[in-house]
Amino acid sequence: MGIMTRRRASIRITMPLAGLVMFWIISAPLAAQDFDPGRALYQNHCQQCHEQWVHTRERRRVSTLGGLREQVASWSVHAGLQWTSEEIELVTRYVNRRYYQLTE
Ligand code: HEC
């Protein structure tokens, strides 16, 4: 009788703890790599055609942030992606941060 109750008590404590440890193991790597959705979208859908050269060439088309947003929007249509304005914004900011550094 004494042993049974002690075993049950230890299961009651161990199960929630195991859940907590599992959660911690699974969530730690996700938090560690700082995920940039704009970069991911660009890498998945745009990078196969161009990376650096198109944004750093001498006669690049983009010279304003609004112009960049327009290019990103129109490329999302060309590539058949129909991005939402939020996705367009994310990619515009990523490309700007990485290559253009435009402020307006
Ligand atoms: C089918 C190939 C292809 C795909 C896919 C593509 N692009 Fe392009 N992109 C090009 C080419 C080629 C040019 C250069 C056109 C020119 O000479 O104006 C260009 C130009 C650009 C420019 C203007 C660069 C500058 O400053 O002159 C931007 C911005 C751009 N692309 C963004 C994107 C984004 C964002 C995506 C993903 C949604 C994308 N592109 C997908 C081929 C592609």
PDB file of C-alpha atoms and ligand atoms in Angstrom:
ATOM      1  CA  MET A   1       0.000   0.000   0.000  1.00  0.00           C
ATOM      2  CA  GLY A   2       2.745   2.410   0.966  1.00  0.00           C
ATOM      3  CA  ILE A   3       4.745   1.687  -2.205  1.00  0.00           C
ATOM      4  CA  MET A   4       1.714   2.023  -4.518  1.00  0.00           C
ATOM      5  CA  THR A   5       0.784   5.490  -3.312  1.00  0.00           C
ATOM      6  CA  ARG A   6       4.339   6.664  -3.544  1.00  0.00           C
ATOM      7  CA  ARG A   7       4.609   5.448  -7.151  1.00  0.00           C
ATOM      8  CA  ARG A   8       1.389   7.119  -8.158  1.00  0.00           C
ATOM      9  CA  ALA A   9       2.506  10.342  -6.580  1.00  0.00           C
ATOM     10  CA  SER A  10       5.775  10.305  -8.487  1.00  0.00           C
ATOM     11  CA  ILE A  11       3.943   9.756 -11.815  1.00  0.00           C
ATOM     12  CA  ARG A  12       1.709  12.699 -11.046  1.00  0.00           C
ATOM     13  CA  ILE A  13       4.746  14.893 -10.685  1.00  0.00           C
ATOM     14  CA  THR A  14       6.832  13.451 -13.537  1.00  0.00           C
ATOM     15  CA  MET A  15       4.269  13.681 -16.370  1.00  0.00           C
ATOM     16  CA  PRO A  16       3.728  17.451 -16.363  1.00  0.00           C
ATOM     17  CA  LEU A  17       7.459  17.919 -15.911  1.00  0.00           C
ATOM     18  CA  ALA A  18       8.167  15.741 -18.955  1.00  0.00           C
ATOM     19  CA  GLY A  19       5.724  17.855 -20.947  1.00  0.00           C
ATOM     20  CA  LEU A  20       7.477  20.991 -19.871  1.00  0.00           C
ATOM     21  CA  VAL A  21      10.880  19.606 -20.822  1.00  0.00           C
ATOM     22  CA  MET A  22       9.552  18.512 -24.237  1.00  0.00           C
ATOM     23  CA  PHE A  23       8.132  21.962 -24.871  1.00  0.00           C
ATOM     24  CA  TRP A  24      11.425  23.511 -23.916  1.00  0.00           C
ATOM     25  CA  ILE A  25      13.424  21.208 -26.212  1.00  0.00           C
ATOM     26  CA  ILE A  26      11.119  21.882 -29.165  1.00  0.00           C
ATOM     27  CA  SER A  27      10.772  25.623 -28.737  1.00  0.00           C
ATOM     28  CA  ALA A  28      14.384  26.543 -27.977  1.00  0.00           C
ATOM     29  CA  PRO A  29      15.800  26.098 -31.525  1.00  0.00           C
ATOM     30  CA  LEU A  30      12.862  28.042 -33.025  1.00  0.00           C
ATOM     31  CA  ALA A  31      13.586  31.006 -30.807  1.00  0.00           C
ATOM     32  CA  ALA A  32      17.330  30.761 -31.411  1.00  0.00           C
ATOM     33  CA  GLN A  33      17.411  31.347 -35.188  1.00  0.00           C
ATOM     34  CA  ASP A  34      15.931  34.789 -35.686  1.00  0.00           C
ATOM     35  CA  PHE A  35      13.519  34.106 -38.493  1.00  0.00           C
ATOM     36  CA  ASP A  36      13.121  36.836 -41.104  1.00  0.00           C
ATOM     37  CA  PRO A  37       9.942  36.194 -43.144  1.00  0.00           C
ATOM     38  CA  GLY A  38      10.939  38.783 -45.765  1.00  0.00           C
ATOM     39  CA  ARG A  39      14.227  37.026 -46.382  1.00  0.00           C
ATOM     40  CA  ALA A  40      12.514  33.632 -46.540  1.00  0.00           C
ATOM     41  CA  LEU A  41      10.011  34.866 -49.143  1.00  0.00           C
ATOM     42  CA  TYR A  42      12.765  36.415 -51.231  1.00  0.00           C
ATOM     43  CA  GLN A  43      14.945  33.318 -51.022  1.00  0.00           C
ATOM     44  CA  ASN A  44      12.095  30.995 -51.953  1.00  0.00           C
ATOM     45  CA  HIS A  45      10.565  32.976 -54.799  1.00  0.00           C
ATOM     46  CA  CYS A  46      12.927  35.603 -56.165  1.00  0.00           C
ATOM     47  CA  GLN A  47      16.498  34.536 -55.653  1.00  0.00           C
ATOM     48  CA  GLN A  48      16.524  31.869 -58.345  1.00  0.00           C
ATOM     49  CA  CYS A  49      16.495  34.656 -60.959  1.00  0.00           C
ATOM     50  CA  HIS A  50      18.698  37.221 -59.324  1.00  0.00           C
ATOM     51  CA  GLU A  51      20.470  38.027 -56.159  1.00  0.00           C
ATOM     52  CA  GLN A  52      23.040  40.713 -55.824  1.00  0.00           C
ATOM     53  CA  TRP A  53      23.656  41.846 -59.397  1.00  0.00           C
ATOM     54  CA  VAL A  54      20.178  43.139 -60.109  1.00  0.00           C
ATOM     55  CA  HIS A  55      20.069  45.307 -57.022  1.00  0.00           C
ATOM     56  CA  THR A  56      23.623  46.599 -57.163  1.00  0.00           C
ATOM     57  CA  ARG A  57      24.149  47.061 -60.907  1.00  0.00           C
ATOM     58  CA  GLU A  58      25.121  50.488 -62.073  1.00  0.00           C
ATOM     59  CA  ARG A  59      21.863  51.333 -63.790  1.00  0.00           C
ATOM     60  CA  ARG A  60      19.473  49.757 -61.377  1.00  0.00           C
ATOM     61  CA  ARG A  61      15.912  50.925 -61.739  1.00  0.00           C
ATOM     62  CA  VAL A  62      15.025  51.515 -58.149  1.00  0.00           C
ATOM     63  CA  SER A  63      15.891  54.846 -56.574  1.00  0.00           C
ATOM     64  CA  THR A  64      13.148  55.383 -53.999  1.00  0.00           C
ATOM     65  CA  LEU A  65      11.510  53.218 -51.377  1.00  0.00           C
ATOM     66  CA  GLY A  66       8.168  53.644 -53.124  1.00  0.00           C
ATOM     67  CA  GLY A  67       9.765  52.561 -56.386  1.00  0.00           C
ATOM     68  CA  LEU A  68      11.224  49.517 -54.710  1.00  0.00           C
ATOM     69  CA  ARG A  69       7.831  48.592 -53.273  1.00  0.00           C
ATOM     70  CA  GLU A  70       6.340  48.915 -56.767  1.00  0.00           C
ATOM     71  CA  GLN A  71       9.022  46.638 -58.240  1.00  0.00           C
ATOM     72  CA  VAL A  72       8.495  44.038 -55.545  1.00  0.00           C
ATOM     73  CA  ALA A  73       4.722  44.182 -56.067  1.00  0.00           C
ATOM     74  CA  SER A  74       5.037  43.833 -59.820  1.00  0.00           C
ATOM     75  CA  TRP A  75       7.542  40.974 -59.540  1.00  0.00           C
ATOM     76  CA  SER A  76       5.178  39.170 -57.213  1.00  0.00           C
ATOM     77  CA  VAL A  77       2.605  39.356 -60.005  1.00  0.00           C
ATOM     78  CA  HIS A  78       5.111  38.311 -62.716  1.00  0.00           C
ATOM     79  CA  ALA A  79       6.136  35.352 -60.602  1.00  0.00           C
ATOM     80  CA  GLY A  80       2.472  34.382 -60.156  1.00  0.00           C
ATOM     81  CA  LEU A  81       2.574  34.779 -56.398  1.00  0.00           C
ATOM     82  CA  GLN A  82      -0.121  37.412 -55.781  1.00  0.00           C
ATOM     83  CA  TRP A  83       1.486  38.516 -52.548  1.00  0.00           C
ATOM     84  CA  THR A  84      -0.540  40.393 -49.979  1.00  0.00           C
ATOM     85  CA  SER A  85       0.504  43.952 -49.165  1.00  0.00           C
ATOM     86  CA  GLU A  86       2.000  42.611 -45.942  1.00  0.00           C
ATOM     87  CA  GLU A  87       4.233  40.167 -47.819  1.00  0.00           C
ATOM     88  CA  ILE A  88       5.214  42.900 -50.268  1.00  0.00           C
ATOM     89  CA  GLU A  89       6.134  45.117 -47.338  1.00  0.00           C
ATOM     90  CA  LEU A  90       8.215  42.387 -45.670  1.00  0.00           C
ATOM     91  CA  VAL A  91      10.202  41.688 -48.830  1.00  0.00           C
ATOM     92  CA  THR A  92      10.575  45.392 -49.652  1.00  0.00           C
ATOM     93  CA  ARG A  93      12.057  45.968 -46.221  1.00  0.00           C
ATOM     94  CA  TYR A  94      14.355  42.959 -46.493  1.00  0.00           C
ATOM     95  CA  VAL A  95      15.695  43.916 -49.925  1.00  0.00           C
ATOM     96  CA  ASN A  96      16.063  47.524 -48.864  1.00  0.00           C
ATOM     97  CA  ARG A  97      17.916  46.581 -45.706  1.00  0.00           C
ATOM     98  CA  ARG A  98      20.187  44.247 -47.617  1.00  0.00           C
ATOM     99  CA  TYR A  99      20.916  46.226 -50.808  1.00  0.00           C
ATOM    100  CA  TYR A 100      19.377  49.649 -51.267  1.00  0.00           C
ATOM    101  CA  GLN A 101      19.402  51.385 -47.885  1.00  0.00           C
ATOM    102  CA  LEU A 102      16.844  53.918 -49.082  1.00  0.00           C
ATOM    103  CA  THR A 103      15.123  56.106 -46.555  1.00  0.00           C
ATOM    104  CA  GLU A 104      12.382  57.503 -48.787  1.00  0.00           C
TER     105      GLU A 104
HETATM  106  C1  HEC B   1      11.810  35.044 -63.868  1.00  0.00           C
HETATM  107  C2  HEC B   1      12.959  35.655 -63.216  1.00  0.00           C
HETATM  108  C3  HEC B   1      12.668  36.633 -62.082  1.00  0.00           C
HETATM  109  C4  HEC B   1      11.936  36.395 -60.964  1.00  0.00           C
HETATM  110  C5  HEC B   1      11.209  35.134 -60.544  1.00  0.00           C
HETATM  111  C6  HEC B   1      12.005  37.606 -60.192  1.00  0.00           C
HETATM  112  N1  HEC B   1      12.746  38.539 -60.828  1.00  0.00           N
HETATM  113 FE1  HEC B   1      13.137  40.440 -60.158  1.00  0.00          FE
HETATM  114  N2  HEC B   1      14.092  40.844 -61.896  1.00  0.00           N
HETATM  115  C7  HEC B   1      14.372  39.938 -62.898  1.00  0.00           C
HETATM  116  C8  HEC B   1      15.118  40.605 -63.944  1.00  0.00           C
HETATM  117  C9  HEC B   1      15.630  39.941 -65.228  1.00  0.00           C
HETATM  118  C10 HEC B   1      15.265  41.958 -63.547  1.00  0.00           C
HETATM  119  C11 HEC B   1      15.931  43.080 -64.293  1.00  0.00           C
HETATM  120  C12 HEC B   1      14.894  43.731 -65.189  1.00  0.00           C
HETATM  121  C13 HEC B   1      15.415  45.036 -65.722  1.00  0.00           C
HETATM  122  O1  HEC B   1      16.411  45.042 -66.444  1.00  0.00           O
HETATM  123  O2  HEC B   1      14.829  46.042 -65.388  1.00  0.00           O
HETATM  124  C14 HEC B   1      14.612  42.081 -62.239  1.00  0.00           C
HETATM  125  C15 HEC B   1      14.551  43.233 -61.508  1.00  0.00           C
HETATM  126  C16 HEC B   1      14.083  43.339 -60.202  1.00  0.00           C
HETATM  127  C17 HEC B   1      14.118  44.521 -59.398  1.00  0.00           C
HETATM  128  C18 HEC B   1      14.665  45.886 -59.793  1.00  0.00           C
HETATM  129  C19 HEC B   1      16.146  45.935 -59.490  1.00  0.00           C
HETATM  130  C20 HEC B   1      16.731  47.306 -59.800  1.00  0.00           C
HETATM  131  O3  HEC B   1      16.951  48.081 -58.836  1.00  0.00           O
HETATM  132  O4  HEC B   1      16.985  47.582 -60.971  1.00  0.00           O
HETATM  133  C21 HEC B   1      13.577  44.198 -58.191  1.00  0.00           C
HETATM  134  C22 HEC B   1      13.420  45.082 -56.983  1.00  0.00           C
HETATM  135  C23 HEC B   1      13.181  42.812 -58.266  1.00  0.00           C
HETATM  136  N3  HEC B   1      13.495  42.308 -59.500  1.00  0.00           N
HETATM  137  C24 HEC B   1      12.579  42.127 -57.251  1.00  0.00           C
HETATM  138  C25 HEC B   1      12.078  40.841 -57.370  1.00  0.00           C
HETATM  139  C26 HEC B   1      11.306  40.196 -56.355  1.00  0.00           C
HETATM  140  C27 HEC B   1      10.967  40.781 -54.991  1.00  0.00           C
HETATM  141  C28 HEC B   1      10.986  38.970 -56.837  1.00  0.00           C
HETATM  142  C29 HEC B   1      10.169  37.880 -56.136  1.00  0.00           C
HETATM  143  C30 HEC B   1       8.774  38.168 -56.006  1.00  0.00           C
HETATM  144  C31 HEC B   1      11.539  38.858 -58.165  1.00  0.00           C
HETATM  145  N4  HEC B   1      12.194  40.023 -58.451  1.00  0.00           N
HETATM  146  C32 HEC B   1      11.403  37.745 -58.956  1.00  0.00           C
HETATM  147  C33 HEC B   1      14.002  38.603 -62.922  1.00  0.00           C
HETATM  148  C34 HEC B   1      13.195  37.988 -61.995  1.00  0.00           C
END
